[in-house]
Amino acid sequence: MVHYQSTRGHKETLSFQDVILSGLAPDKGLYLPDSITLENLAYLTQEDLSYEDF
């Protein structure tokens, strides 16, 4: 299960449901997952990762 922490260093971790219901963290930071796995991006090319104008 993924846990979320505030970007401003608040040490409490929350579940996805708690993050959605609370909005901002008590320290006014944004919530991000405590870990982000990037290994799934290894097969993508630069073109797949770049921003396209429409």
PDB file of C-alpha atoms in Angstrom:
ATOM      1  CA  MET A   1       0.000   0.000   0.000  1.00  0.00           C
ATOM      2  CA  VAL A   2       1.312   3.449  -0.904  1.00  0.00           C
ATOM      3  CA  HIS A   3       1.586   6.034   1.850  1.00  0.00           C
ATOM      4  CA  TYR A   4       1.774   9.790   1.358  1.00  0.00           C
ATOM      5  CA  GLN A   5       3.840  12.502   3.097  1.00  0.00           C
ATOM      6  CA  SER A   6       3.782  16.287   3.048  1.00  0.00           C
ATOM      7  CA  THR A   7       6.289  18.139   0.871  1.00  0.00           C
ATOM      8  CA  ARG A   8       7.096  20.359   3.858  1.00  0.00           C
ATOM      9  CA  GLY A   9       8.521  17.586   5.997  1.00  0.00           C
ATOM     10  CA  HIS A  10       5.539  16.643   8.164  1.00  0.00           C
ATOM     11  CA  LYS A  11       6.480  13.097   9.239  1.00  0.00           C
ATOM     12  CA  GLU A  12       2.984  11.601   9.451  1.00  0.00           C
ATOM     13  CA  THR A  13       2.117   9.277   6.554  1.00  0.00           C
ATOM     14  CA  LEU A  14      -1.438   8.892   5.295  1.00  0.00           C
ATOM     15  CA  SER A  15      -3.370   6.518   3.065  1.00  0.00           C
ATOM     16  CA  PHE A  16      -4.750   7.603  -0.315  1.00  0.00           C
ATOM     17  CA  GLN A  17      -8.261   7.919   1.133  1.00  0.00           C
ATOM     18  CA  ASP A  18      -7.048  10.146   3.985  1.00  0.00           C
ATOM     19  CA  VAL A  19      -5.075  12.346   1.570  1.00  0.00           C
ATOM     20  CA  ILE A  20      -8.092  12.840  -0.706  1.00  0.00           C
ATOM     21  CA  LEU A  21     -10.333  13.732   2.222  1.00  0.00           C
ATOM     22  CA  SER A  22      -7.857  16.093   3.906  1.00  0.00           C
ATOM     23  CA  GLY A  23      -6.647  18.121   0.898  1.00  0.00           C
ATOM     24  CA  LEU A  24      -3.572  20.025   2.090  1.00  0.00           C
ATOM     25  CA  ALA A  25      -1.335  18.748   4.869  1.00  0.00           C
ATOM     26  CA  PRO A  26      -1.548  20.477   8.282  1.00  0.00           C
ATOM     27  CA  ASP A  27       1.736  22.263   7.482  1.00  0.00           C
ATOM     28  CA  LYS A  28       0.158  23.553   4.211  1.00  0.00           C
ATOM     29  CA  GLY A  29       2.336  21.247   2.088  1.00  0.00           C
ATOM     30  CA  LEU A  30       1.192  19.013  -0.745  1.00  0.00           C
ATOM     31  CA  TYR A  31       1.013  15.248  -0.360  1.00  0.00           C
ATOM     32  CA  LEU A  32       3.302  13.030  -2.449  1.00  0.00           C
ATOM     33  CA  PRO A  33       3.863   9.262  -2.322  1.00  0.00           C
ATOM     34  CA  ASP A  34       6.644   8.346   0.106  1.00  0.00           C
ATOM     35  CA  SER A  35       8.374   6.472  -2.728  1.00  0.00           C
ATOM     36  CA  ILE A  36       8.111   6.678  -6.508  1.00  0.00           C
ATOM     37  CA  THR A  37       9.205   3.744  -8.657  1.00  0.00           C
ATOM     38  CA  LEU A  38      10.802   4.819 -11.920  1.00  0.00           C
ATOM     39  CA  GLU A  39      11.888   1.414 -13.189  1.00  0.00           C
ATOM     40  CA  ASN A  40       8.716   1.123 -15.299  1.00  0.00           C
ATOM     41  CA  LEU A  41       9.866   4.108 -17.391  1.00  0.00           C
ATOM     42  CA  ALA A  42      13.014   2.350 -18.629  1.00  0.00           C
ATOM     43  CA  TYR A  43      11.360   1.037 -21.804  1.00  0.00           C
ATOM     44  CA  LEU A  44      10.083   4.472 -22.927  1.00  0.00           C
ATOM     45  CA  THR A  45      11.951   6.569 -25.466  1.00  0.00           C
ATOM     46  CA  GLN A  46      12.627  10.296 -25.155  1.00  0.00           C
ATOM     47  CA  GLU A  47       9.761  10.974 -27.591  1.00  0.00           C
ATOM     48  CA  ASP A  48       7.365   9.029 -25.370  1.00  0.00           C
ATOM     49  CA  LEU A  49       8.353  11.106 -22.341  1.00  0.00           C
ATOM     50  CA  SER A  50       8.346  14.547 -23.946  1.00  0.00           C
ATOM     51  CA  TYR A  51       5.518  17.072 -23.909  1.00  0.00           C
ATOM     52  CA  GLU A  52       3.680  17.567 -27.192  1.00  0.00           C
ATOM     53  CA  ASP A  53       2.024  20.787 -28.296  1.00  0.00           C
ATOM     54  CA  PHE A  54      -1.375  20.403 -29.889  1.00  0.00           C
TER      55      PHE A  54
END
